[in-house]
Coordinates of N, CA and C in Angstrom, one line a residue:
M1261 N 0.8 -1.3 0.3 CA -0.1 0.1 -0.1 C 1.0 1.1 -0.2
D1262 N 0.6 2.3 -1.1 CA 0.8 3.5 -1.0 C 0.9 4.5 -0.4
W1263 N 1.0 5.1 0.6 CA 0.0 6.3 1.2 C 0.7 7.9 0.0
V1264 N 1.3 8.2 -0.1 CA 2.2 8.7 -1.0 C 2.6 8.0 -2.7
S1265 N 2.0 8.9 -3.5 CA 2.4 8.1 -5.2 C 3.0 9.4 -5.7
W1266 N 4.6 8.9 -6.1 CA 5.5 9.9 -6.3 C 5.0 10.1 -7.8
D1267 N 4.9 11.2 -8.3 CA 4.5 11.3 -9.7 C 5.3 12.6 -10.0
N1268 N 5.1 12.8 -11.1 CA 4.8 14.7 -11.6 C 4.3 15.6 -10.9
T1269 N 3.0 15.4 -10.3 CA 2.9 16.0 -10.1 C 3.2 16.9 -8.3
L1270 N 4.0 15.9 -7.9 CA 4.8 16.2 -6.5 C 6.2 16.8 -7.0
K1271 N 6.4 16.9 -7.9 CA 8.4 17.8 -9.0 C 7.9 18.9 -8.3
A1272 N 8.5 19.5 -7.8 CA 9.0 20.7 -7.3 C 9.4 21.4 -8.3
G1273 N 10.5 20.9 -9.1 CA 11.4 21.7 -10.3 C 12.8 21.7 -9.9
H1274 N 12.9 20.9 -8.7 CA 14.1 21.6 -7.9 C 14.9 20.0 -7.7
A1275 N 15.8 19.8 -8.4 CA 16.4 18.4 -8.6 C 16.6 18.2 -6.6
K1276 N 17.3 18.5 -6.1 CA 18.1 18.4 -4.6 C 16.5 18.3 -3.8
M1277 N 15.5 19.3 -3.9 CA 14.4 18.9 -3.5 C 13.4 18.3 -4.1
D1278 N 13.4 17.7 -4.9 CA 12.6 16.6 -5.6 C 13.0 15.1 -5.2
A1279 N 14.5 14.7 -4.9 CA 15.3 13.8 -4.4 C 14.6 13.4 -2.9
D1280 N 14.8 14.8 -1.9 CA 14.4 14.4 -0.8 C 13.0 14.2 -0.3
H1281 N 12.0 14.9 -1.2 CA 10.6 15.1 -1.1 C 10.7 13.5 -1.6
N1282 N 10.8 12.8 -2.6 CA 11.0 11.2 -3.5 C 11.1 10.6 -1.9
R1283 N 12.5 10.5 -1.0 CA 12.9 9.5 -0.1 C 12.1 9.7 0.7
L1284 N 11.1 11.0 1.7 CA 10.2 10.9 2.2 C 8.7 10.8 1.7
A1285 N 8.2 10.4 0.7 CA 7.3 9.5 0.3 C 7.7 8.3 0.7
E1286 N 9.3 7.4 0.1 CA 9.5 6.3 0.3 C 9.4 6.2 1.7
L1287 N 9.7 6.7 2.3 CA 9.7 6.5 3.6 C 7.8 6.3 4.4
F1288 N 7.7 7.0 4.1 CA 6.3 7.3 4.5 C 5.2 5.5 3.7
N1289 N 5.9 5.1 2.7 CA 5.4 4.2 1.8 C 5.8 3.2 3.2
L1290 N 6.8 3.4 3.1 CA 7.5 1.7 4.2 C 6.6 1.7 5.7
L1291 N 6.3 2.8 6.2 CA 5.7 2.8 7.2 C 4.1 2.7 6.8
A1292 N 3.8 2.9 5.9 CA 2.6 2.7 5.5 C 2.1 0.7 5.2
D1293 N 3.3 0.3 4.6 CA 3.6 -1.1 4.3 C 3.9 -2.3 6.1
A1294 N 4.2 -1.1 6.9 CA 4.9 -1.7 8.4 C 3.3 -1.6 9.5
V1295 N 2.4 -0.7 9.1 CA 1.4 -0.1 9.6 C 0.1 -1.2 9.2
E1296 N 0.0 -1.7 7.7 CA -0.6 -2.6 7.1 C -0.4 -3.9 7.9
K1297 N 0.9 -4.6 7.9 CA 1.6 -6.0 7.8 C 1.3 -5.9 9.0
G1298 N 1.3 -4.5 9.8 CA 1.1 -4.9 11.5 C 2.6 -5.2 12.0
K1299 N 3.7 -4.6 11.9 CA 4.7 -5.1 11.8 C 5.3 -4.4 13.4
G1300 N 4.6 -3.7 14.4 CA 5.1 -3.3 15.5 C 5.9 -2.2 15.7
R1301 N 5.6 -1.2 17.0 CA 5.9 -0.2 17.4 C 7.5 -0.1 17.3
D1302 N 8.3 -1.2 17.7 CA 9.7 -0.9 17.0 C 9.6 -0.1 15.9
C1303 N 9.9 -1.2 14.5 CA 9.6 -0.6 12.9 C 8.7 0.9 12.9
Y1304 N 7.8 1.0 13.8 CA 7.0 2.0 13.4 C 7.6 3.0 13.9
D1305 N 8.5 3.0 15.6 CA 9.5 3.9 15.7 C 10.1 4.4 14.6
S1306 N 11.6 3.0 14.1 CA 12.3 3.6 14.0 C 11.8 4.4 12.4
L1307 N 10.5 4.1 11.6 CA 10.3 4.5 10.5 C 10.3 6.3 11.0
L1308 N 9.0 6.6 11.9 CA 9.4 7.7 12.2 C 10.4 8.8 12.9
D1309 N 10.9 7.9 13.2 CA 12.5 8.6 13.5 C 13.3 9.0 12.1
D1310 N 13.2 7.9 11.2 CA 14.0 8.5 9.8 C 13.1 9.6 9.1
I1311 N 11.3 9.6 9.2 CA 11.5 10.2 8.6 C 11.3 11.6 9.1
I1312 N 11.2 12.1 10.7 CA 12.2 13.3 11.3 C 13.3 13.7 10.8
Q1313 N 14.2 12.7 10.6 CA 15.8 13.2 10.8 C 16.0 13.9 8.9
H1314 N 15.1 13.0 8.5 CA 15.4 13.0 7.0 C 15.3 14.7 6.7
A1315 N 13.0 14.6 6.8 CA 13.1 16.0 7.3 C 13.5 17.0 7.4
Q1316 N 14.2 16.8 8.9 CA 14.9 18.0 9.3 C 16.4 18.5 8.4
T1317 N 16.5 17.4 8.2 CA 18.1 17.7 7.0 C 17.6 17.7 5.7
H1318 N 16.5 17.7 5.2 CA 15.8 18.5 3.9 C 15.5 20.1 4.3
F1319 N 14.6 20.3 5.3 CA 14.0 22.2 5.4 C 15.6 22.6 5.9
G1320 N 16.2 21.7 6.2 CA 17.9 23.0 6.5 C 18.2 23.1 5.0
L1321 N 18.3 22.4 4.4 CA 18.0 23.0 3.2 C 18.0 23.4 2.7
E1322 N 16.6 23.6 2.6 CA 15.0 24.9 1.6 C 15.9 26.0 2.5
E1323 N 16.2 25.7 3.8 CA 16.0 27.5 4.6 C 16.9 27.9 4.3
Q1324 N 18.2 27.2 3.8 CA 19.6 27.8 3.4 C 19.6 28.7 2.0
L1325 N 18.9 27.9 1.1 CA 18.0 28.3 -0.2 C 17.7 29.7 -0.1
M1326 N 16.4 29.3 0.7 CA 16.2 30.7 1.1 C 16.4 32.1 1.8
A1327 N 17.4 31.7 2.3 CA 17.9 32.8 2.9 C 19.3 33.4 1.7
E1328 N 19.6 32.3 1.3 CA 20.9 32.5 0.8 C 19.9 33.9 -0.9
H1329 N 18.9 33.1 -1.4 CA 18.2 33.4 -2.1 C 17.4 35.2 -2.0
H1330 N 16.9 35.2 -0.9 CA 15.8 36.3 -0.1 C 14.7 35.8 -0.6
Y1331 N 14.7 34.8 0.0 CA 12.6 34.4 -0.4 C 12.3 34.9 0.4
P1332 N 11.2 35.8 -0.2 CA 10.2 36.8 0.2 C 9.2 35.9 1.6
K1333 N 8.8 34.6 1.5 CA 8.1 34.3 2.6 C 9.3 33.0 3.5
L1334 N 10.5 33.9 3.5 CA 11.0 32.9 4.2 C 10.7 32.5 5.4
K1335 N 10.2 33.7 6.6 CA 9.9 33.4 7.7 C 8.7 32.5 7.7
Q1336 N 7.6 32.6 7.1 CA 6.5 31.6 6.9 C 6.5 30.6 6.4
H1337 N 7.9 30.5 5.9 CA 8.2 28.8 5.1 C 8.8 28.2 6.3
K1338 N 9.7 29.2 7.4 CA 10.2 28.3 8.6 C 9.2 27.9 9.3
A1339 N 7.9 28.6 9.2 CA 7.2 28.6 10.6 C 6.6 27.1 10.2
E1340 N 6.4 27.4 8.4 CA 5.7 26.1 8.1 C 6.5 24.5 8.9
H1341 N 7.8 24.5 8.1 CA 8.3 23.4 8.6 C 8.6 23.2 10.2
A1342 N 8.5 24.5 10.7 CA 9.4 23.7 12.6 C 7.3 23.0 12.9
M1343 N 5.8 23.6 12.2 CA 5.1 22.9 12.9 C 4.9 21.6 12.0
L1344 N 5.4 21.5 10.9 CA 5.7 20.3 10.5 C 6.4 19.3 11.7
I1345 N 7.4 19.5 11.7 CA 8.6 18.9 12.6 C 7.5 18.2 14.2
S1346 N 7.0 19.5 14.2 CA 5.9 19.0 15.9 C 5.3 18.5 16.0
Q1347 N 4.3 18.3 14.8 CA 3.3 17.3 14.3 C 4.0 16.0 13.9
A1348 N 4.8 15.7 13.5 CA 5.7 14.7 13.3 C 6.6 14.6 14.7
R1349 N 6.4 14.8 15.4 CA 6.7 14.1 17.0 C 5.3 14.4 17.9
N1350 N 4.8 14.9 17.6 CA 3.6 14.8 18.4 C 3.2 13.6 18.2
Y1351 N 3.0 12.8 16.4 CA 2.7 11.5 16.5 C 3.5 10.8 16.2
R1352 N 4.7 11.1 16.3 CA 5.9 9.8 17.3 C 5.8 9.8 19.0
A1353 N 5.5 10.5 19.7 CA 5.2 10.2 21.0 C 3.8 10.0 20.7
A1354 N 2.5 9.8 20.2 CA 1.1 9.1 20.6 C 1.9 7.6 20.5
F1355 N 2.6 7.0 19.4 CA 3.2 6.2 19.6 C 3.8 5.6 20.6
D1356 N 4.8 6.1 21.5 CA 5.6 5.8 22.2 C 5.2 5.6 23.7
V1357 N 3.3 6.5 23.4 CA 2.8 6.3 24.6 C 2.1 5.2 24.6
G1358 N 1.7 4.6 23.7 CA 1.1 4.1 23.4 C -0.4 3.9 23.4
D1359 N -0.8 5.4 22.3 CA -2.1 5.8 22.3 C -2.3 5.5 20.8
M1360 N -3.6 5.1 20.6 CA -4.2 4.6 19.6 C -4.0 6.0 18.9
V1361 N -3.6 5.8 17.9 CA -3.4 6.9 16.6 C -5.2 6.4 15.5
P1362 N -5.6 7.1 15.4 CA -7.1 6.6 14.4 C -6.5 7.1 13.6
P1363 N -7.4 5.3 12.7 CA -6.8 5.3 11.1 C -7.2 6.1 9.9
V1364 N -8.1 6.8 10.8 CA -8.3 8.3 9.5 C -6.4 9.2 9.5
A1365 N -6.3 9.6 11.1 CA -5.6 10.0 11.3 C -3.8 10.0 10.6
V1366 N -3.7 8.1 10.9 CA -2.7 7.6 9.6 C -2.8 7.7 8.6
A1367 N -3.7 7.0 8.0 CA -3.9 7.5 6.3 C -3.9 9.0 6.3
H1368 N -4.1 10.1 6.6 CA -4.2 11.2 6.3 C -2.8 12.0 6.5
F1369 N -2.3 11.6 7.6 CA -0.8 12.0 8.0 C 0.3 12.5 6.9
P1370 N 0.2 11.6 6.1 CA 1.9 12.1 5.1 C 0.8 12.6 3.8
E1371 N -0.2 12.7 3.9 CA -1.0 13.5 2.7 C -0.5 14.9 3.3
V1372 N -1.4 15.3 4.6 CA -1.4 16.9 5.1 C 0.0 16.8 4.8
W1373 N 1.5 16.2 5.6 CA 2.3 16.6 5.8 C 3.0 16.6 4.8
L1374 N 3.0 15.8 4.0 CA 4.2 16.0 2.8 C 3.4 16.6 1.6
V1375 N 2.4 16.3 1.2 CA 1.8 16.7 -0.1 C 1.8 17.6 -0.1
F1376 N 0.4 18.6 0.8 CA 0.1 20.0 1.2 C 1.5 20.8 0.6
H1377 N 2.3 20.3 1.8 CA 3.4 21.3 1.9 C 4.1 21.0 0.2
I1378 N 4.5 20.0 -0.5 CA 4.9 20.2 -1.3 C 4.4 21.2 -2.5
L1379 N 2.6 21.1 -2.4 CA 2.0 21.4 -3.7 C 2.4 22.8 -3.3
F1380 N 2.0 23.2 -2.2 CA 1.4 25.0 -1.9 C 2.5 25.8 -0.7
S1381 N 3.8 24.8 -0.5 CA 4.8 25.8 -0.3 C 6.0 25.7 -1.0
D1382 N 6.4 24.4 -1.6 CA 7.7 24.0 -2.0 C 7.8 23.9 -3.2
K1383 N 7.0 24.1 -4.3 CA 6.2 24.3 -5.6 C 7.0 25.5 -5.6
P1384 N 5.7 26.7 -4.7 CA 6.4 28.1 -5.1 C 7.7 28.6 -5.0
L1385 N 8.3 27.5 -3.7 CA 9.9 28.0 -3.7 C 10.9 27.8 -4.4
A1386 N 10.9 26.3 -5.4 CA 11.4 26.4 -6.3 C 11.2 26.7 -7.3
D1387 N 9.8 27.6 -8.2 CA 9.5 28.4 -9.4 C 10.8 29.5 -9.0
F1388 N 10.5 30.0 -7.2 CA 11.2 31.5 -6.6 C 12.7 31.1 -7.5
L1389 N 13.3 30.1 -6.9 CA 14.5 29.5 -6.7 C 15.3 29.4 -8.1
A1390 N 14.1 29.3 -9.1 CA 14.7 28.4 -10.3 C 14.4 30.7 -11.4
R1391 N 13.4 31.0 -10.8 CA 13.8 32.9 -11.5 C 15.0 33.5 -11.1
T1392 N 15.5 33.1 -10.1 CA 16.4 34.1 -9.3 C 18.2 33.8 -9.5
A1393 N 17.5 31.9 -9.9 CA 19.4 31.1 -10.1 C 19.9 32.0 -11.5

């Protein structure tokens, strides 16, 4: 089962950003597979840690690019990154304490977390970077 189908719709148009986004999609799909197969908390924890770590590294790259190119929405975009990391950590913490995460929340987490961010924040950033490069 794939939660995130990587296709041209999700390509922002910046090679490094797209490679990072693709890797995040792969990690979310590994998590989907683990949940579907009931692989257990250790597996979920590890995958969520990988998602958070990869996202933090990716967000660092984006924030560096935004600063270097004087992106006018830098503060807004950085705040969104902070919110996304906070959401991921809260999601991870719910697994840690054994809270039952509703299946709907599980299914929509990557969609909201990754897909919306790419479509509504990263694509405009990539377009800006292409114009200023």
